[in-house]
PDB file of C-alpha atoms in Angstrom:
ATOM      1  CA  MET A  16     -29.444  94.733 -63.545  1.00 45.00           C
ATOM      2  CA  LYS A  17     -28.461  95.621 -60.171  1.00 44.00           C
ATOM      3  CA  LEU A  18     -30.260  92.629 -58.613  1.00 41.00           C
ATOM      4  CA  ILE A  19     -28.632  90.227 -61.267  1.00 43.00           C
ATOM      5  CA  LYS A  20     -25.160  91.656 -60.533  1.00 44.00           C
ATOM      6  CA  LEU A  21     -25.691  91.252 -56.868  1.00 41.00           C
ATOM      7  CA  THR A  22     -26.800  87.611 -57.291  1.00 45.00           C
ATOM      8  CA  ALA A  23     -23.721  86.643 -59.363  1.00 46.00           C
ATOM      9  CA  ILE A  24     -21.320  88.242 -57.066  1.00 45.00           C
ATOM     10  CA  SER A  25     -22.869  86.503 -54.029  1.00 47.00           C
ATOM     11  CA  ALA A  26     -22.708  83.023 -55.730  1.00 46.00           C
ATOM     12  CA  ALA A  27     -19.022  83.513 -56.529  1.00 44.00           C
ATOM     13  CA  VAL A  28     -18.028  84.513 -53.035  1.00 42.00           C
ATOM     14  CA  LEU A  29     -19.972  81.667 -51.493  1.00 41.00           C
ATOM     15  CA  ALA A  30     -18.391  79.005 -53.820  1.00 45.00           C
ATOM     16  CA  SER A  31     -14.857  80.261 -52.979  1.00 45.00           C
ATOM     17  CA  THR A  32     -15.297  80.249 -49.268  1.00 44.00           C
ATOM     18  CA  ALA A  33     -16.850  76.781 -48.739  1.00 44.00           C
ATOM     19  CA  ALA A  34     -14.363  75.845 -46.117  1.00 41.00           C
ATOM     20  CA  LEU A  35     -15.413  78.839 -43.986  1.00 44.00           C
ATOM     21  CA  ALA A  36     -18.934  78.445 -44.635  1.00 44.00           C
ATOM     22  CA  ALA A  37     -19.844  79.176 -40.996  1.00 46.00           C
ATOM     23  CA  ASP A  38     -18.510  82.649 -41.203  1.00 48.00           C
ATOM     24  CA  PRO A  39     -20.840  85.517 -42.555  1.00 49.00           C
ATOM     25  CA  VAL A  40     -20.115  86.771 -46.091  1.00 47.00           C
ATOM     26  CA  ILE A  41     -20.691  90.478 -46.627  1.00 50.00           C
ATOM     27  CA  VAL A  42     -21.418  91.800 -50.126  1.00 50.00           C
ATOM     28  CA  VAL A  43     -21.489  95.559 -50.673  1.00 51.00           C
ATOM     29  CA  ASP A  44     -22.763  97.438 -53.731  1.00 51.00           C
ATOM     30  CA  ASN A  45     -22.891 101.264 -54.263  1.00 52.00           C
ATOM     31  CA  ASN A  46     -26.092 101.897 -52.378  1.00 51.00           C
ATOM     32  CA  ASP A  47     -26.645  99.163 -49.807  1.00 51.00           C
ATOM     33  CA  ALA A  48     -24.747  96.781 -47.704  1.00 48.00           C
ATOM     34  CA  VAL A  49     -26.459  93.405 -47.632  1.00 51.00           C
ATOM     35  CA  VAL A  50     -25.242  90.709 -45.295  1.00 50.00           C
ATOM     36  CA  TYR A  51     -25.742  87.059 -46.500  1.00 49.00           C
ATOM     37  CA  GLU A  52     -24.863  84.269 -44.073  1.00 49.00           C
ATOM     38  CA  ALA A  53     -23.769  81.250 -46.013  1.00 49.00           C
ATOM     39  CA  GLU A  54     -25.225  77.811 -45.258  1.00 51.00           C
ATOM     40  CA  PRO A  55     -22.825  75.353 -43.631  1.00 52.00           C
ATOM     41  CA  VAL A  56     -21.369  72.914 -46.013  1.00 48.00           C
ATOM     42  CA  ALA A  57     -22.430  69.319 -45.229  1.00 48.00           C
ATOM     43  CA  VAL A  58     -19.416  66.919 -45.524  1.00 48.00           C
ATOM     44  CA  ALA A  59     -20.415  63.234 -45.640  1.00 48.00           C
ATOM     45  CA  TYR A  60     -17.794  60.836 -44.533  1.00 46.00           C
ATOM     46  CA  GLN A  61     -17.545  57.217 -43.138  1.00 48.00           C
ATOM     47  CA  ALA A  62     -15.013  56.989 -40.224  1.00 46.00           C
ATOM     48  CA  GLU A  63     -12.798  53.913 -40.311  1.00 47.00           C
ATOM     49  CA  PRO A  64     -13.567  51.434 -37.431  1.00 47.00           C
ATOM     50  CA  ALA A  65     -10.898  51.139 -34.748  1.00 44.00           C
ATOM     51  CA  TYR A  66      -9.853  47.628 -33.968  1.00 40.00           C
ATOM     52  CA  ALA A  67      -7.761  46.233 -31.091  1.00 43.00           C
ATOM     53  CA  TYR A  68      -6.120  42.854 -30.857  1.00 40.00           C
ATOM     54  CA  ASN A  69      -6.448  40.951 -27.629  1.00 43.00           C
ATOM     55  CA  SER A  70      -3.394  38.707 -27.627  1.00 40.00           C
ATOM     56  CA  ASP A  71      -4.607  36.675 -24.703  1.00 42.00           C
ATOM     57  CA  ALA A  72      -7.937  35.764 -26.006  1.00 40.00           C
ATOM     58  CA  GLY A  73      -6.834  35.396 -29.634  1.00 38.00           C
ATOM     59  CA  ILE A  74      -9.810  37.642 -30.812  1.00 38.00           C
ATOM     60  CA  VAL A  75      -9.850  40.764 -32.899  1.00 37.00           C
ATOM     61  CA  ARG A  76     -12.243  43.112 -31.309  1.00 40.00           C
ATOM     62  CA  ASN A  77     -13.890  46.185 -32.780  1.00 41.00           C
ATOM     63  CA  THR A  78     -13.698  48.922 -30.245  1.00 39.00           C
ATOM     64  CA  THR A  79     -17.092  50.422 -31.357  1.00 39.00           C
ATOM     65  CA  GLY A  80     -18.675  47.184 -29.952  1.00 37.00           C
ATOM     66  CA  ALA A  81     -18.780  44.754 -32.759  1.00 37.00           C
ATOM     67  CA  VAL A  82     -16.654  41.652 -32.455  1.00 37.00           C
ATOM     68  CA  VAL A  83     -15.251  39.958 -35.608  1.00 38.00           C
ATOM     69  CA  GLY A  84     -13.847  36.333 -35.620  1.00 40.00           C
ATOM     70  CA  GLY A  85     -10.211  35.491 -34.996  1.00 45.00           C
ATOM     71  CA  THR A  86      -8.175  32.724 -33.620  1.00 55.00           C
ATOM     72  CA  LYS A  87      -4.616  32.265 -32.282  1.00 58.00           C
ATOM     73  CA  THR A  88      -1.775  31.348 -34.619  1.00 62.00           C
ATOM     74  CA  PHE A  89       0.266  28.258 -33.795  1.00 57.00           C
ATOM     75  CA  PHE A  90       3.218  30.444 -33.054  1.00 58.00           C
ATOM     76  CA  GLN A  91       1.185  32.717 -30.657  1.00 63.00           C
ATOM     77  CA  THR A  92      -0.090  29.583 -28.939  1.00 58.00           C
ATOM     78  CA  ALA A  93       3.302  27.821 -28.630  1.00 60.00           C
ATOM     79  CA  VAL A  94       5.043  30.959 -27.043  1.00 61.00           C
ATOM     80  CA  ASN A  95       2.179  31.600 -24.649  1.00 71.00           C
ATOM     81  CA  PRO A  96       1.521  28.569 -22.484  1.00 78.00           C
ATOM     82  CA  ALA A  97      -1.619  28.629 -20.519  1.00 86.00           C
ATOM     83  CA  SER A  98      -0.318  26.788 -17.326  1.00 93.00           C
ATOM     84  CA  VAL A  99       2.599  25.156 -15.551  1.00 96.00           C
ATOM     85  CA  SER A 100       2.021  22.207 -13.222  1.00 97.00           C
ATOM     86  CA  ALA A 101       4.044  20.088 -10.631  1.00 97.00           C
ATOM     87  CA  GLU A 102       3.282  16.426 -10.050  1.00 97.00           C
ATOM     88  CA  VAL A 103       4.024  13.419  -8.031  1.00 95.00           C
ATOM     89  CA  GLY A 104       2.922   9.879  -8.742  1.00 93.00           C
ATOM     90  CA  THR A 105       3.592   6.436  -9.932  1.00 91.00           C
ATOM     91  CA  LEU A 106       5.590   7.667 -12.979  1.00 93.00           C
ATOM     92  CA  GLY A 107       7.752   9.784 -10.652  1.00 93.00           C
ATOM     93  CA  TYR A 108       8.194  13.410  -9.665  1.00 94.00           C
ATOM     94  CA  GLY A 109       7.808  15.902 -12.475  1.00 96.00           C
ATOM     95  CA  ALA A 110       6.278  18.813 -14.177  1.00 97.00           C
ATOM     96  CA  ASN A 111       4.383  19.819 -17.309  1.00 96.00           C
ATOM     97  CA  ILE A 112       3.538  22.865 -19.476  1.00 96.00           C
ATOM     98  CA  GLY A 113      -0.009  23.204 -20.805  1.00 95.00           C
ATOM     99  CA  TRP A 114      -1.250  25.163 -23.939  1.00 95.00           C
ATOM    100  CA  SER A 115      -4.994  25.964 -24.330  1.00 91.00           C
ATOM    101  CA  LEU A 116      -6.294  25.098 -27.795  1.00 90.00           C
ATOM    102  CA  ASN A 117      -9.815  26.170 -26.748  1.00 89.00           C
ATOM    103  CA  GLU A 118     -12.013  26.248 -23.579  1.00 86.00           C
ATOM    104  CA  LYS A 119     -12.145  22.470 -23.313  1.00 92.00           C
ATOM    105  CA  THR A 120      -8.879  21.243 -24.746  1.00 93.00           C
ATOM    106  CA  GLU A 121      -5.322  21.673 -23.559  1.00 94.00           C
ATOM    107  CA  LEU A 122      -2.144  20.255 -24.991  1.00 96.00           C
ATOM    108  CA  GLN A 123       0.396  19.100 -22.487  1.00 96.00           C
ATOM    109  CA  ALA A 124       4.246  18.208 -22.612  1.00 97.00           C
ATOM    110  CA  GLY A 125       5.834  17.023 -19.455  1.00 97.00           C
ATOM    111  CA  TRP A 126       8.319  14.791 -17.714  1.00 97.00           C
ATOM    112  CA  ALA A 127       8.170  12.428 -14.633  1.00 97.00           C
ATOM    113  CA  GLY A 128      10.941  10.375 -13.302  1.00 95.00           C
ATOM    114  CA  GLY A 129      13.382   9.627 -10.509  1.00 92.00           C
ATOM    115  CA  ASP A 130      13.341   6.985  -7.849  1.00 89.00           C
ATOM    116  CA  ALA A 131       9.538   6.341  -7.900  1.00 85.00           C
ATOM    117  CA  ALA A 132       9.689   2.713  -6.346  1.00 82.00           C
ATOM    118  CA  GLU A 133       8.474   3.773  -2.856  1.00 74.00           C
ATOM    119  CA  LEU A 134       5.491   5.457  -4.514  1.00 73.00           C
ATOM    120  CA  PHE A 135       3.938   2.185  -5.575  1.00 68.00           C
ATOM    121  CA  GLY A 136       5.042  -0.090  -2.700  1.00 69.00           C
ATOM    122  CA  GLY A 137       8.706  -0.655  -3.386  1.00 81.00           C
ATOM    123  CA  ASP A 138       8.332  -4.416  -3.971  1.00 85.00           C
ATOM    124  CA  PHE A 139       6.400  -7.044  -6.020  1.00 84.00           C
ATOM    125  CA  ASP A 140       5.812 -10.758  -6.092  1.00 85.00           C
ATOM    126  CA  ALA A 141       6.550 -13.155  -8.959  1.00 82.00           C
ATOM    127  CA  ASN A 142       5.709 -16.816  -8.535  1.00 79.00           C
ATOM    128  CA  ASP A 143       5.867 -16.506  -4.689  1.00 84.00           C
ATOM    129  CA  VAL A 144       9.256 -14.823  -4.789  1.00 89.00           C
ATOM    130  CA  ASN A 145       9.177 -11.290  -3.330  1.00 90.00           C
ATOM    131  CA  TYR A 146      11.523  -8.761  -4.850  1.00 91.00           C
ATOM    132  CA  ASP A 147      12.579  -5.355  -3.436  1.00 92.00           C
ATOM    133  CA  VAL A 148      12.659  -2.779  -6.221  1.00 91.00           C
ATOM    134  CA  ASP A 149      14.980   0.267  -6.929  1.00 91.00           C
ATOM    135  CA  THR A 150      14.094   2.424  -9.875  1.00 91.00           C
ATOM    136  CA  ASP A 151      15.418   5.260 -12.003  1.00 92.00           C
ATOM    137  CA  PHE A 152      12.504   6.512 -14.057  1.00 93.00           C
ATOM    138  CA  SER A 153      12.497   8.856 -17.069  1.00 95.00           C
ATOM    139  CA  ASN A 154       9.114   9.306 -18.632  1.00 96.00           C
ATOM    140  CA  PRO A 155       8.699  12.255 -20.934  1.00 97.00           C
ATOM    141  CA  TYR A 156       5.212  12.471 -22.305  1.00 98.00           C
ATOM    142  CA  LEU A 157       2.974  14.502 -24.647  1.00 98.00           C
ATOM    143  CA  GLY A 158      -0.869  14.453 -24.307  1.00 97.00           C
ATOM    144  CA  VAL A 159      -4.144  16.105 -24.481  1.00 97.00           C
ATOM    145  CA  GLN A 160      -6.349  17.069 -21.483  1.00 95.00           C
ATOM    146  CA  LEU A 161     -10.145  17.416 -22.207  1.00 95.00           C
ATOM    147  CA  ARG A 162     -12.819  18.892 -20.240  1.00 92.00           C
ATOM    148  CA  PRO A 163     -15.755  17.327 -21.922  1.00 92.00           C
ATOM    149  CA  THR A 164     -18.478  18.868 -19.569  1.00 89.00           C
ATOM    150  CA  GLY A 165     -16.659  22.104 -19.325  1.00 82.00           C
ATOM    151  CA  ASN A 166     -15.993  21.920 -15.581  1.00 87.00           C
ATOM    152  CA  TRP A 167     -13.443  20.280 -13.321  1.00 91.00           C
ATOM    153  CA  PHE A 168     -13.802  16.825 -14.683  1.00 95.00           C
ATOM    154  CA  THR A 169     -10.999  15.812 -17.122  1.00 96.00           C
ATOM    155  CA  MET A 170     -10.049  12.922 -19.393  1.00 97.00           C
ATOM    156  CA  GLY A 171      -6.469  12.559 -20.645  1.00 97.00           C
ATOM    157  CA  ALA A 172      -4.726  10.553 -23.495  1.00 98.00           C
ATOM    158  CA  GLY A 173      -1.247  10.748 -24.940  1.00 98.00           C
ATOM    159  CA  ILE A 174       2.094   8.928 -25.448  1.00 98.00           C
ATOM    160  CA  ILE A 175       4.856   8.277 -22.940  1.00 97.00           C
ATOM    161  CA  VAL A 176       8.519   7.648 -24.108  1.00 97.00           C
ATOM    162  CA  PRO A 177       9.639   5.369 -21.188  1.00 94.00           C
ATOM    163  CA  ASP A 178      13.319   4.960 -20.306  1.00 93.00           C
ATOM    164  CA  ASN A 179      13.046   3.321 -16.916  1.00 91.00           C
ATOM    165  CA  GLU A 180      15.687   1.360 -15.108  1.00 91.00           C
ATOM    166  CA  ILE A 181      14.269  -1.152 -12.716  1.00 91.00           C
ATOM    167  CA  THR A 182      16.429  -3.324 -10.410  1.00 94.00           C
ATOM    168  CA  ALA A 183      14.691  -6.199  -8.573  1.00 93.00           C
ATOM    169  CA  THR A 184      16.410  -8.045  -5.591  1.00 94.00           C
ATOM    170  CA  ALA A 185      14.991 -11.407  -4.554  1.00 94.00           C
ATOM    171  CA  ASN A 186      14.046 -12.013  -0.905  1.00 93.00           C
ATOM    172  CA  ALA A 187      14.718 -15.655   0.224  1.00 91.00           C
ATOM    173  CA  LYS A 188      12.104 -17.411   2.375  1.00 89.00           C
ATOM    174  CA  ASP A 189      13.149 -18.406   5.710  1.00 82.00           C
ATOM    175  CA  ALA A 190      16.759 -17.546   6.767  1.00 68.00           C
ATOM    176  CA  GLY A 191      20.388 -18.549   6.696  1.00 66.00           C
ATOM    177  CA  ASP A 192      21.411 -21.786   4.778  1.00 66.00           C
ATOM    178  CA  ASN A 193      17.774 -22.821   4.943  1.00 81.00           C
ATOM    179  CA  GLY A 194      16.593 -19.699   2.987  1.00 90.00           C
ATOM    180  CA  TYR A 195      15.277 -20.502  -0.399  1.00 92.00           C
ATOM    181  CA  TYR A 196      13.518 -19.095  -3.518  1.00 92.00           C
ATOM    182  CA  PRO A 197      10.441 -21.074  -4.716  1.00 91.00           C
ATOM    183  CA  VAL A 198      10.882 -21.289  -8.566  1.00 88.00           C
ATOM    184  CA  ASP A 199       8.613 -23.450 -10.771  1.00 85.00           C
ATOM    185  CA  GLY A 200       7.823 -25.896  -7.986  1.00 87.00           C
ATOM    186  CA  ALA A 201      11.514 -26.353  -6.956  1.00 91.00           C
ATOM    187  CA  ARG A 202      13.382 -24.734  -4.112  1.00 91.00           C
ATOM    188  CA  TYR A 203      16.620 -22.790  -4.855  1.00 92.00           C
ATOM    189  CA  PHE A 204      18.491 -22.586  -1.509  1.00 92.00           C
ATOM    190  CA  VAL A 205      20.700 -19.709  -0.725  1.00 91.00           C
ATOM    191  CA  GLY A 206      23.268 -21.831   1.067  1.00 87.00           C
ATOM    192  CA  THR A 207      23.654 -25.550   1.946  1.00 86.00           C
ATOM    193  CA  PRO A 208      20.651 -26.742   3.817  1.00 86.00           C
ATOM    194  CA  ASP A 209      20.404 -30.022   5.677  1.00 83.00           C
ATOM    195  CA  ALA A 210      20.343 -33.062   3.429  1.00 84.00           C
ATOM    196  CA  ASP A 211      16.776 -34.067   4.383  1.00 85.00           C
ATOM    197  CA  GLN A 212      15.494 -30.720   3.093  1.00 86.00           C
ATOM    198  CA  VAL A 213      16.595 -31.186  -0.443  1.00 89.00           C
ATOM    199  CA  ASP A 214      14.388 -32.993  -2.852  1.00 90.00           C
ATOM    200  CA  LEU A 215      16.403 -33.640  -6.028  1.00 87.00           C
ATOM    201  CA  THR A 216      13.442 -35.197  -7.759  1.00 87.00           C
ATOM    202  CA  ARG A 217      11.480 -32.026  -7.989  1.00 88.00           C
ATOM    203  CA  GLY A 218      14.618 -29.981  -9.072  1.00 89.00           C
ATOM    204  CA  ASP A 219      15.929 -28.420  -5.792  1.00 92.00           C
ATOM    205  CA  ILE A 220      19.223 -26.603  -6.169  1.00 91.00           C
ATOM    206  CA  THR A 221      21.533 -25.624  -3.341  1.00 92.00           C
ATOM    207  CA  GLU A 222      24.144 -22.813  -3.115  1.00 92.00           C
ATOM    208  CA  VAL A 223      22.380 -20.479  -5.373  1.00 92.00           C
ATOM    209  CA  GLY A 224      23.202 -17.273  -3.356  1.00 90.00           C
ATOM    210  CA  GLY A 225      21.605 -13.910  -3.920  1.00 91.00           C
ATOM    211  CA  VAL A 226      19.445 -13.108  -6.866  1.00 94.00           C
ATOM    212  CA  GLN A 227      19.244  -9.778  -8.668  1.00 95.00           C
ATOM    213  CA  ALA A 228      17.466  -8.837 -11.929  1.00 94.00           C
ATOM    214  CA  ASP A 229      17.563  -5.747 -14.204  1.00 95.00           C
ATOM    215  CA  LEU A 230      14.203  -5.186 -15.861  1.00 92.00           C
ATOM    216  CA  GLU A 231      13.483  -3.222 -18.999  1.00 91.00           C
ATOM    217  CA  HIS A 232      10.096  -2.637 -20.620  1.00 90.00           C
ATOM    218  CA  ARG A 233       9.949  -3.492 -24.250  1.00 89.00           C
ATOM    219  CA  ASN A 234       7.648  -0.711 -25.455  1.00 91.00           C
ATOM    220  CA  LYS A 235       9.575   2.310 -26.713  1.00 92.00           C
ATOM    221  CA  LEU A 236       6.250   4.157 -26.974  1.00 96.00           C
ATOM    222  CA  ALA A 237       3.463   3.726 -24.312  1.00 96.00           C
ATOM    223  CA  PRO A 238      -0.036   4.990 -24.876  1.00 97.00           C
ATOM    224  CA  TYR A 239      -1.841   6.146 -21.795  1.00 98.00           C
ATOM    225  CA  LEU A 240      -5.373   7.034 -20.744  1.00 98.00           C
ATOM    226  CA  THR A 241      -6.483   8.889 -17.504  1.00 98.00           C
ATOM    227  CA  ILE A 242      -9.591  10.402 -15.918  1.00 97.00           C
ATOM    228  CA  GLY A 243      -9.296  13.134 -13.341  1.00 97.00           C
ATOM    229  CA  PHE A 244     -10.342  16.277 -11.628  1.00 95.00           C
ATOM    230  CA  ARG A 245      -8.895  19.816 -11.946  1.00 93.00           C
ATOM    231  CA  PRO A 246     -10.678  22.381  -9.664  1.00 93.00           C
ATOM    232  CA  ASN A 247      -9.444  25.951  -9.522  1.00 90.00           C
ATOM    233  CA  ILE A 248      -8.741  27.364  -6.027  1.00 93.00           C
ATOM    234  CA  THR A 249      -8.258  30.947  -7.158  1.00 93.00           C
ATOM    235  CA  ASN A 250      -8.109  32.723 -10.629  1.00 89.00           C
ATOM    236  CA  ASN A 251      -4.524  31.426 -11.055  1.00 93.00           C
ATOM    237  CA  PHE A 252      -3.992  28.481  -8.849  1.00 96.00           C
ATOM    238  CA  GLY A 253      -5.610  25.033  -9.000  1.00 95.00           C
ATOM    239  CA  VAL A 254      -4.992  21.438  -8.076  1.00 96.00           C
ATOM    240  CA  PHE A 255      -5.498  18.146  -9.852  1.00 97.00           C
ATOM    241  CA  GLY A 256      -5.559  14.303  -9.504  1.00 97.00           C
ATOM    242  CA  GLU A 257      -5.554  11.654 -12.166  1.00 97.00           C
ATOM    243  CA  LEU A 258      -6.071   7.916 -12.373  1.00 97.00           C
ATOM    244  CA  GLY A 259      -5.314   5.753 -15.297  1.00 97.00           C
ATOM    245  CA  ALA A 260      -2.745   3.358 -16.895  1.00 96.00           C
ATOM    246  CA  ALA A 261      -0.022   3.168 -19.499  1.00 96.00           C
ATOM    247  CA  TYR A 262       0.705   0.187 -21.596  1.00 96.00           C
ATOM    248  CA  LEU A 263       4.486  -0.417 -21.392  1.00 93.00           C
ATOM    249  CA  GLY A 264       4.390  -3.927 -22.603  1.00 91.00           C
ATOM    250  CA  LYS A 265       6.285  -7.057 -21.353  1.00 89.00           C
ATOM    251  CA  THR A 266       9.770  -6.737 -19.652  1.00 89.00           C
ATOM    252  CA  THR A 267      13.093  -8.194 -20.517  1.00 92.00           C
ATOM    253  CA  ALA A 268      14.914  -9.481 -17.526  1.00 93.00           C
ATOM    254  CA  THR A 269      18.703  -9.833 -17.075  1.00 95.00           C
ATOM    255  CA  VAL A 270      19.325 -12.165 -14.043  1.00 95.00           C
ATOM    256  CA  ASN A 271      22.507 -12.438 -11.966  1.00 94.00           C
ATOM    257  CA  ALA A 272      22.506 -15.252  -9.308  1.00 92.00           C
ATOM    258  CA  ASN A 273      25.775 -15.662  -7.422  1.00 90.00           C
ATOM    259  CA  GLY A 274      26.861 -18.747  -5.510  1.00 89.00           C
ATOM    260  CA  ALA A 275      28.315 -22.031  -6.747  1.00 90.00           C
ATOM    261  CA  ASN A 276      25.089 -22.967  -8.478  1.00 91.00           C
ATOM    262  CA  GLY A 277      23.772 -19.570  -9.339  1.00 91.00           C
ATOM    263  CA  ALA A 278      23.955 -19.955 -13.033  1.00 91.00           C
ATOM    264  CA  LEU A 279      21.586 -22.942 -12.879  1.00 89.00           C
ATOM    265  CA  ALA A 280      18.942 -20.743 -11.396  1.00 89.00           C
ATOM    266  CA  GLU A 281      19.315 -17.817 -13.745  1.00 92.00           C
ATOM    267  CA  ASP A 282      17.424 -19.131 -16.786  1.00 90.00           C
ATOM    268  CA  GLN A 283      14.384 -20.272 -14.806  1.00 89.00           C
ATOM    269  CA  ILE A 284      14.145 -17.131 -12.796  1.00 90.00           C
ATOM    270  CA  LYS A 285      14.478 -14.948 -15.948  1.00 92.00           C
ATOM    271  CA  LYS A 286      11.615 -16.902 -17.476  1.00 89.00           C
ATOM    272  CA  GLU A 287       9.368 -16.392 -14.526  1.00 86.00           C
ATOM    273  CA  LEU A 288      10.154 -12.727 -14.363  1.00 88.00           C
ATOM    274  CA  GLU A 289       9.399 -12.190 -18.041  1.00 89.00           C
ATOM    275  CA  ASP A 290       6.246 -14.227 -17.936  1.00 83.00           C
ATOM    276  CA  GLU A 291       4.855 -12.069 -15.154  1.00 76.00           C
ATOM    277  CA  ASN A 292       2.742  -9.076 -15.954  1.00 74.00           C
ATOM    278  CA  TYR A 293       4.850  -6.851 -13.698  1.00 70.00           C
ATOM    279  CA  LEU A 294       4.147  -3.275 -14.745  1.00 74.00           C
ATOM    280  CA  GLU A 295       3.000  -4.361 -18.190  1.00 87.00           C
ATOM    281  CA  TRP A 296       0.214  -2.014 -17.521  1.00 90.00           C
ATOM    282  CA  MET A 297       1.799   0.810 -15.484  1.00 89.00           C
ATOM    283  CA  PRO A 298      -0.760   2.239 -13.095  1.00 90.00           C
ATOM    284  CA  ILE A 299      -1.008   6.041 -13.175  1.00 94.00           C
ATOM    285  CA  VAL A 300      -1.856   7.759  -9.885  1.00 94.00           C
ATOM    286  CA  LYS A 301      -0.773  11.424  -9.696  1.00 95.00           C
ATOM    287  CA  LEU A 302      -1.434  14.491  -7.648  1.00 97.00           C
ATOM    288  CA  GLY A 303      -0.369  18.100  -8.435  1.00 97.00           C
ATOM    289  CA  ALA A 304      -0.835  21.727  -8.385  1.00 97.00           C
ATOM    290  CA  THR A 305      -1.211  24.054 -11.376  1.00 96.00           C
ATOM    291  CA  TYR A 306      -0.486  27.789 -11.980  1.00 96.00           C
ATOM    292  CA  ARG A 307      -2.540  29.368 -14.804  1.00 91.00           C
ATOM    293  CA  PHE A 308      -1.294  32.527 -16.576  1.00 89.00           C
TER     294      PHE A 308
END
């Protein structure tokens, strides 16, 4: 009986002190003091994994070592641009902002403009008449830059919204009253030349005066393609160059010719200017520098 009583008491004490299982439990009867050390209670549990979000990479990472999938949301991409760039080229002077969609694809939004005439020579020829050019460019654009091989080589495509003012001033051949513009086989003289210089049978006109034309591209949206290079100089800074073209379409010319017979020359000069492919395909040549965040 004594042994049974002792066993029952010990079991009750052990059950009520499970939380302190590591401490010894002493059970005493009338005759002997017996010390029983309780076995530690094994508690099985599964710890919750800790995760950290890397906002730059757009990846949710398990801090115990495992990586689970994740991508940036559109909002996170929009408010965290990957780069800013400054550029100069045939579209003008400007800048753009880039957003990385992945390692090989970057979305760009930018603007280039100003007086860019000197960047592409400042003059052009139309049917043997040379024109000096003044410009006021505005070329906002949206495009995609690709790194198809994952290195510095790039390919670009996008849309320009051109709003370019182009003023062309004709330069007469020769000088003084003998100066003239060769137009469709005829000679349009600035002043009044000697009588033997004028051939009315071929349509020569005298006293045309100065000729100026305002040109406007007809395309309101101009697609473009480029190839280029974008090497990194440091972790943050890089440079780039691009070559390509944008299709701006034909031009509409508004011609003003002063002088007594200037109006007679305007229609023919307008026709010749609009028939020319002057900047129908706008060459794109640009250089710039990039800062990456």
